């Protein structure tokens, strides 16, 4: 895997959080690396009823479909007040969504010792029924 492209995907996610949310409150975003090298980013709008909110991954996920591109890697980050940014593992629904892109899609999970460090794992290692 192209480590430079993976690092650029994480950087794009961090950049979206910083530019979209210049305040110092809780915010997150996602970024996905596509087969053609494109990096798509996205973030989730707030809703009055939290039960209708969507995952940060939805925008890049739908963008990949619109562009007819395979997803190679996906990262989701959350910036806490004070600036610490932690890795959010994909939720179960996002894992199901990513499964259509194959068992080798890389997903970012948090390092066991330091949640600010991205660890890339193939989807098949974090999905109960594929791989
Ligand atoms: Zn999700």
mmCIF file with all atom_site columns, C-alpha atoms and ligand atoms in Angstrom:
data_model
loop_
_atom_site.group_PDB
_atom_site.id
_atom_site.type_symbol
_atom_site.label_atom_id
_atom_site.label_alt_id
_atom_site.label_comp_id
_atom_site.label_asym_id
_atom_site.label_entity_id
_atom_site.label_seq_id
_atom_site.pdbx_PDB_ins_code
_atom_site.Cartn_x
_atom_site.Cartn_y
_atom_site.Cartn_z
_atom_site.occupancy
_atom_site.B_iso_or_equiv
_atom_site.pdbx_formal_charge
_atom_site.auth_seq_id
_atom_site.auth_comp_id
_atom_site.auth_asym_id
_atom_site.auth_atom_id
_atom_site.pdbx_PDB_model_num
ATOM   1   C  CA  . UNK A 1 1   ? 0.000   0.000   0.000  1.00 0.00 ? 1   UNK A CA  1
ATOM   2   C  CA  . UNK A 1 2   ? 1.117   3.514   -0.803 1.00 0.00 ? 2   UNK A CA  1
ATOM   3   C  CA  . UNK A 1 3   ? 1.968   4.924   2.642  1.00 0.00 ? 3   UNK A CA  1
ATOM   4   C  CA  . UNK A 1 4   ? 2.219   8.444   1.212  1.00 0.00 ? 4   UNK A CA  1
ATOM   5   C  CA  . UNK A 1 5   ? -1.341  8.230   -0.096 1.00 0.00 ? 5   UNK A CA  1
ATOM   6   C  CA  . UNK A 1 6   ? -2.570  6.890   3.242  1.00 0.00 ? 6   UNK A CA  1
ATOM   7   C  CA  . UNK A 1 7   ? -0.827  9.712   5.094  1.00 0.00 ? 7   UNK A CA  1
ATOM   8   C  CA  . UNK A 1 8   ? -2.344  12.209  2.662  1.00 0.00 ? 8   UNK A CA  1
ATOM   9   C  CA  . UNK A 1 9   ? -5.797  10.747  3.366  1.00 0.00 ? 9   UNK A CA  1
ATOM   10  C  CA  . UNK A 1 10  ? -5.349  11.271  7.106  1.00 0.00 ? 10  UNK A CA  1
ATOM   11  C  CA  . UNK A 1 11  ? -4.017  14.794  6.477  1.00 0.00 ? 11  UNK A CA  1
ATOM   12  C  CA  . UNK A 1 12  ? -7.037  15.612  4.295  1.00 0.00 ? 12  UNK A CA  1
ATOM   13  C  CA  . UNK A 1 13  ? -9.351  14.488  7.071  1.00 0.00 ? 13  UNK A CA  1
ATOM   14  C  CA  . UNK A 1 14  ? -7.512  16.626  9.636  1.00 0.00 ? 14  UNK A CA  1
ATOM   15  C  CA  . UNK A 1 15  ? -7.538  19.594  7.262  1.00 0.00 ? 15  UNK A CA  1
ATOM   16  C  CA  . UNK A 1 16  ? -11.290 19.383  6.790  1.00 0.00 ? 16  UNK A CA  1
ATOM   17  C  CA  . UNK A 1 17  ? -11.862 19.399  10.553 1.00 0.00 ? 17  UNK A CA  1
ATOM   18  C  CA  . UNK A 1 18  ? -9.550  22.405  10.960 1.00 0.00 ? 18  UNK A CA  1
ATOM   19  C  CA  . UNK A 1 19  ? -11.048 24.448  8.111  1.00 0.00 ? 19  UNK A CA  1
ATOM   20  C  CA  . UNK A 1 20  ? -14.709 23.551  8.610  1.00 0.00 ? 20  UNK A CA  1
ATOM   21  C  CA  . UNK A 1 21  ? -14.610 23.853  12.391 1.00 0.00 ? 21  UNK A CA  1
ATOM   22  C  CA  . UNK A 1 22  ? -12.183 26.602  13.426 1.00 0.00 ? 22  UNK A CA  1
ATOM   23  C  CA  . UNK A 1 23  ? -13.747 26.694  16.902 1.00 0.00 ? 23  UNK A CA  1
ATOM   24  C  CA  . UNK A 1 24  ? -12.424 24.570  19.756 1.00 0.00 ? 24  UNK A CA  1
ATOM   25  C  CA  . UNK A 1 25  ? -15.308 22.157  20.194 1.00 0.00 ? 25  UNK A CA  1
ATOM   26  C  CA  . UNK A 1 26  ? -16.010 18.511  19.440 1.00 0.00 ? 26  UNK A CA  1
ATOM   27  C  CA  . UNK A 1 27  ? -16.028 17.854  15.692 1.00 0.00 ? 27  UNK A CA  1
ATOM   28  C  CA  . UNK A 1 28  ? -15.161 15.095  13.282 1.00 0.00 ? 28  UNK A CA  1
ATOM   29  C  CA  . UNK A 1 29  ? -14.734 14.195  9.662  1.00 0.00 ? 29  UNK A CA  1
ATOM   30  C  CA  . UNK A 1 30  ? -13.870 11.307  7.392  1.00 0.00 ? 30  UNK A CA  1
ATOM   31  C  CA  . UNK A 1 31  ? -11.707 10.848  4.316  1.00 0.00 ? 31  UNK A CA  1
ATOM   32  C  CA  . UNK A 1 32  ? -11.485 8.058   1.783  1.00 0.00 ? 32  UNK A CA  1
ATOM   33  C  CA  . UNK A 1 33  ? -8.758  7.175   -0.688 1.00 0.00 ? 33  UNK A CA  1
ATOM   34  C  CA  . UNK A 1 34  ? -10.124 5.997   -4.017 1.00 0.00 ? 34  UNK A CA  1
ATOM   35  C  CA  . UNK A 1 35  ? -8.564  3.595   -6.517 1.00 0.00 ? 35  UNK A CA  1
ATOM   36  C  CA  . UNK A 1 36  ? -7.700  6.452   -8.897 1.00 0.00 ? 36  UNK A CA  1
ATOM   37  C  CA  . UNK A 1 37  ? -5.825  8.293   -6.142 1.00 0.00 ? 37  UNK A CA  1
ATOM   38  C  CA  . UNK A 1 38  ? -8.547  10.820  -5.417 1.00 0.00 ? 38  UNK A CA  1
ATOM   39  C  CA  . UNK A 1 39  ? -9.162  11.631  -1.762 1.00 0.00 ? 39  UNK A CA  1
ATOM   40  C  CA  . UNK A 1 40  ? -12.732 12.499  -0.849 1.00 0.00 ? 40  UNK A CA  1
ATOM   41  C  CA  . UNK A 1 41  ? -13.638 14.032  2.487  1.00 0.00 ? 41  UNK A CA  1
ATOM   42  C  CA  . UNK A 1 42  ? -16.854 14.590  4.349  1.00 0.00 ? 42  UNK A CA  1
ATOM   43  C  CA  . UNK A 1 43  ? -18.429 15.494  7.624  1.00 0.00 ? 43  UNK A CA  1
ATOM   44  C  CA  . UNK A 1 44  ? -21.828 14.987  9.183  1.00 0.00 ? 44  UNK A CA  1
ATOM   45  C  CA  . UNK A 1 45  ? -24.373 17.760  9.630  1.00 0.00 ? 45  UNK A CA  1
ATOM   46  C  CA  . UNK A 1 46  ? -25.954 18.260  13.033 1.00 0.00 ? 46  UNK A CA  1
ATOM   47  C  CA  . UNK A 1 47  ? -29.630 17.443  13.434 1.00 0.00 ? 47  UNK A CA  1
ATOM   48  C  CA  . UNK A 1 48  ? -32.199 18.444  16.068 1.00 0.00 ? 48  UNK A CA  1
ATOM   49  C  CA  . UNK A 1 49  ? -32.932 14.755  16.569 1.00 0.00 ? 49  UNK A CA  1
ATOM   50  C  CA  . UNK A 1 50  ? -29.623 12.887  16.925 1.00 0.00 ? 50  UNK A CA  1
ATOM   51  C  CA  . UNK A 1 51  ? -31.259 9.672   15.733 1.00 0.00 ? 51  UNK A CA  1
ATOM   52  C  CA  . UNK A 1 52  ? -31.322 11.019  12.168 1.00 0.00 ? 52  UNK A CA  1
ATOM   53  C  CA  . UNK A 1 53  ? -27.673 12.110  12.062 1.00 0.00 ? 53  UNK A CA  1
ATOM   54  C  CA  . UNK A 1 54  ? -25.407 10.305  9.600  1.00 0.00 ? 54  UNK A CA  1
ATOM   55  C  CA  . UNK A 1 55  ? -21.830 9.062   9.834  1.00 0.00 ? 55  UNK A CA  1
ATOM   56  C  CA  . UNK A 1 56  ? -18.980 11.310  8.693  1.00 0.00 ? 56  UNK A CA  1
ATOM   57  C  CA  . UNK A 1 57  ? -18.163 8.625   6.109  1.00 0.00 ? 57  UNK A CA  1
ATOM   58  C  CA  . UNK A 1 58  ? -21.436 9.077   4.182  1.00 0.00 ? 58  UNK A CA  1
ATOM   59  C  CA  . UNK A 1 59  ? -20.283 11.968  1.977  1.00 0.00 ? 59  UNK A CA  1
ATOM   60  C  CA  . UNK A 1 60  ? -17.053 10.349  0.703  1.00 0.00 ? 60  UNK A CA  1
ATOM   61  C  CA  . UNK A 1 61  ? -18.806 6.982   0.485  1.00 0.00 ? 61  UNK A CA  1
ATOM   62  C  CA  . UNK A 1 62  ? -21.537 8.363   -1.774 1.00 0.00 ? 62  UNK A CA  1
ATOM   63  C  CA  . UNK A 1 63  ? -18.958 10.397  -3.703 1.00 0.00 ? 63  UNK A CA  1
ATOM   64  C  CA  . UNK A 1 64  ? -17.017 7.238   -4.519 1.00 0.00 ? 64  UNK A CA  1
ATOM   65  C  CA  . UNK A 1 65  ? -20.208 5.671   -5.833 1.00 0.00 ? 65  UNK A CA  1
ATOM   66  C  CA  . UNK A 1 66  ? -21.017 8.775   -7.889 1.00 0.00 ? 66  UNK A CA  1
ATOM   67  C  CA  . UNK A 1 67  ? -17.542 8.636   -9.427 1.00 0.00 ? 67  UNK A CA  1
ATOM   68  C  CA  . UNK A 1 68  ? -17.754 4.842   -9.926 1.00 0.00 ? 68  UNK A CA  1
ATOM   69  C  CA  . UNK A 1 69  ? -14.497 4.421   -7.997 1.00 0.00 ? 69  UNK A CA  1
ATOM   70  C  CA  . UNK A 1 70  ? -13.429 1.649   -5.645 1.00 0.00 ? 70  UNK A CA  1
ATOM   71  C  CA  . UNK A 1 71  ? -12.602 2.729   -2.092 1.00 0.00 ? 71  UNK A CA  1
ATOM   72  C  CA  . UNK A 1 72  ? -9.075  1.749   -1.037 1.00 0.00 ? 72  UNK A CA  1
ATOM   73  C  CA  . UNK A 1 73  ? -8.940  3.224   2.459  1.00 0.00 ? 73  UNK A CA  1
ATOM   74  C  CA  . UNK A 1 74  ? -11.194 5.031   4.936  1.00 0.00 ? 74  UNK A CA  1
ATOM   75  C  CA  . UNK A 1 75  ? -10.388 7.111   8.001  1.00 0.00 ? 75  UNK A CA  1
ATOM   76  C  CA  . UNK A 1 76  ? -12.610 8.919   10.491 1.00 0.00 ? 76  UNK A CA  1
ATOM   77  C  CA  . UNK A 1 77  ? -11.201 11.353  13.051 1.00 0.00 ? 77  UNK A CA  1
ATOM   78  C  CA  . UNK A 1 78  ? -12.614 13.301  15.973 1.00 0.00 ? 78  UNK A CA  1
ATOM   79  C  CA  . UNK A 1 79  ? -11.004 16.475  17.334 1.00 0.00 ? 79  UNK A CA  1
ATOM   80  C  CA  . UNK A 1 80  ? -11.593 17.154  20.995 1.00 0.00 ? 80  UNK A CA  1
ATOM   81  C  CA  . UNK A 1 81  ? -11.591 20.603  22.624 1.00 0.00 ? 81  UNK A CA  1
ATOM   82  C  CA  . UNK A 1 82  ? -7.930  21.450  23.155 1.00 0.00 ? 82  UNK A CA  1
ATOM   83  C  CA  . UNK A 1 83  ? -6.941  19.979  19.817 1.00 0.00 ? 83  UNK A CA  1
ATOM   84  C  CA  . UNK A 1 84  ? -6.308  16.310  20.518 1.00 0.00 ? 84  UNK A CA  1
ATOM   85  C  CA  . UNK A 1 85  ? -7.499  14.299  17.512 1.00 0.00 ? 85  UNK A CA  1
ATOM   86  C  CA  . UNK A 1 86  ? -8.484  10.681  18.033 1.00 0.00 ? 86  UNK A CA  1
ATOM   87  C  CA  . UNK A 1 87  ? -9.171  7.931   15.533 1.00 0.00 ? 87  UNK A CA  1
ATOM   88  C  CA  . UNK A 1 88  ? -12.743 6.667   15.340 1.00 0.00 ? 88  UNK A CA  1
ATOM   89  C  CA  . UNK A 1 89  ? -13.055 3.108   14.114 1.00 0.00 ? 89  UNK A CA  1
ATOM   90  C  CA  . UNK A 1 90  ? -15.789 2.674   11.521 1.00 0.00 ? 90  UNK A CA  1
ATOM   91  C  CA  . UNK A 1 91  ? -19.163 1.786   13.043 1.00 0.00 ? 91  UNK A CA  1
ATOM   92  C  CA  . UNK A 1 92  ? -20.828 -1.501  12.207 1.00 0.00 ? 92  UNK A CA  1
ATOM   93  C  CA  . UNK A 1 93  ? -23.024 0.064   9.550  1.00 0.00 ? 93  UNK A CA  1
ATOM   94  C  CA  . UNK A 1 94  ? -20.044 1.700   7.838  1.00 0.00 ? 94  UNK A CA  1
ATOM   95  C  CA  . UNK A 1 95  ? -18.206 -1.646  7.917  1.00 0.00 ? 95  UNK A CA  1
ATOM   96  C  CA  . UNK A 1 96  ? -21.170 -3.180  6.092  1.00 0.00 ? 96  UNK A CA  1
ATOM   97  C  CA  . UNK A 1 97  ? -21.166 -0.324  3.580  1.00 0.00 ? 97  UNK A CA  1
ATOM   98  C  CA  . UNK A 1 98  ? -17.423 -0.697  2.957  1.00 0.00 ? 98  UNK A CA  1
ATOM   99  C  CA  . UNK A 1 99  ? -17.751 -4.449  2.472  1.00 0.00 ? 99  UNK A CA  1
ATOM   100 C  CA  . UNK A 1 100 ? -18.980 -3.943  -1.099 1.00 0.00 ? 100 UNK A CA  1
ATOM   101 C  CA  . UNK A 1 101 ? -15.496 -2.567  -1.854 1.00 0.00 ? 101 UNK A CA  1
ATOM   102 C  CA  . UNK A 1 102 ? -13.897 -5.844  -0.841 1.00 0.00 ? 102 UNK A CA  1
ATOM   103 C  CA  . UNK A 1 103 ? -12.295 -7.430  2.217  1.00 0.00 ? 103 UNK A CA  1
ATOM   104 C  CA  . UNK A 1 104 ? -8.991  -5.620  1.671  1.00 0.00 ? 104 UNK A CA  1
ATOM   105 C  CA  . UNK A 1 105 ? -10.333 -2.070  2.068  1.00 0.00 ? 105 UNK A CA  1
ATOM   106 C  CA  . UNK A 1 106 ? -8.123  -0.467  4.682  1.00 0.00 ? 106 UNK A CA  1
ATOM   107 C  CA  . UNK A 1 107 ? -9.887  1.083   7.647  1.00 0.00 ? 107 UNK A CA  1
ATOM   108 C  CA  . UNK A 1 108 ? -8.265  3.279   10.259 1.00 0.00 ? 108 UNK A CA  1
ATOM   109 C  CA  . UNK A 1 109 ? -8.570  2.134   13.846 1.00 0.00 ? 109 UNK A CA  1
ATOM   110 C  CA  . UNK A 1 110 ? -7.006  3.631   16.964 1.00 0.00 ? 110 UNK A CA  1
ATOM   111 C  CA  . UNK A 1 111 ? -3.749  2.299   18.326 1.00 0.00 ? 111 UNK A CA  1
ATOM   112 C  CA  . UNK A 1 112 ? -4.395  0.374   21.551 1.00 0.00 ? 112 UNK A CA  1
ATOM   113 C  CA  . UNK A 1 113 ? -1.946  2.519   23.540 1.00 0.00 ? 113 UNK A CA  1
ATOM   114 C  CA  . UNK A 1 114 ? -2.496  5.890   21.871 1.00 0.00 ? 114 UNK A CA  1
ATOM   115 C  CA  . UNK A 1 115 ? -5.897  6.677   20.260 1.00 0.00 ? 115 UNK A CA  1
ATOM   116 C  CA  . UNK A 1 116 ? -4.331  9.552   18.309 1.00 0.00 ? 116 UNK A CA  1
ATOM   117 C  CA  . UNK A 1 117 ? -2.296  7.101   16.216 1.00 0.00 ? 117 UNK A CA  1
ATOM   118 C  CA  . UNK A 1 118 ? -3.862  5.610   13.088 1.00 0.00 ? 118 UNK A CA  1
ATOM   119 C  CA  . UNK A 1 119 ? -3.466  1.868   12.617 1.00 0.00 ? 119 UNK A CA  1
ATOM   120 C  CA  . UNK A 1 120 ? -4.564  0.620   9.192  1.00 0.00 ? 120 UNK A CA  1
ATOM   121 C  CA  . UNK A 1 121 ? -6.304  -2.740  9.095  1.00 0.00 ? 121 UNK A CA  1
ATOM   122 C  CA  . UNK A 1 122 ? -7.961  -4.582  6.237  1.00 0.00 ? 122 UNK A CA  1
ATOM   123 C  CA  . UNK A 1 123 ? -11.730 -4.634  6.619  1.00 0.00 ? 123 UNK A CA  1
ATOM   124 C  CA  . UNK A 1 124 ? -11.664 -8.445  6.825  1.00 0.00 ? 124 UNK A CA  1
ATOM   125 C  CA  . UNK A 1 125 ? -9.808  -8.121  10.165 1.00 0.00 ? 125 UNK A CA  1
ATOM   126 C  CA  . UNK A 1 126 ? -12.526 -5.965  11.741 1.00 0.00 ? 126 UNK A CA  1
ATOM   127 C  CA  . UNK A 1 127 ? -15.670 -7.369  10.108 1.00 0.00 ? 127 UNK A CA  1
ATOM   128 C  CA  . UNK A 1 128 ? -17.320 -10.428 11.647 1.00 0.00 ? 128 UNK A CA  1
ATOM   129 C  CA  . UNK A 1 129 ? -18.515 -12.120 8.476  1.00 0.00 ? 129 UNK A CA  1
ATOM   130 C  CA  . UNK A 1 130 ? -16.102 -11.372 5.648  1.00 0.00 ? 130 UNK A CA  1
ATOM   131 C  CA  . UNK A 1 131 ? -12.537 -12.335 5.069  1.00 0.00 ? 131 UNK A CA  1
HETATM 132 ZN ZN1 . LIG B 2 .   ? -20.653 4.784   10.501 1.00 0.00 ? 1   LIG B ZN1 1
#
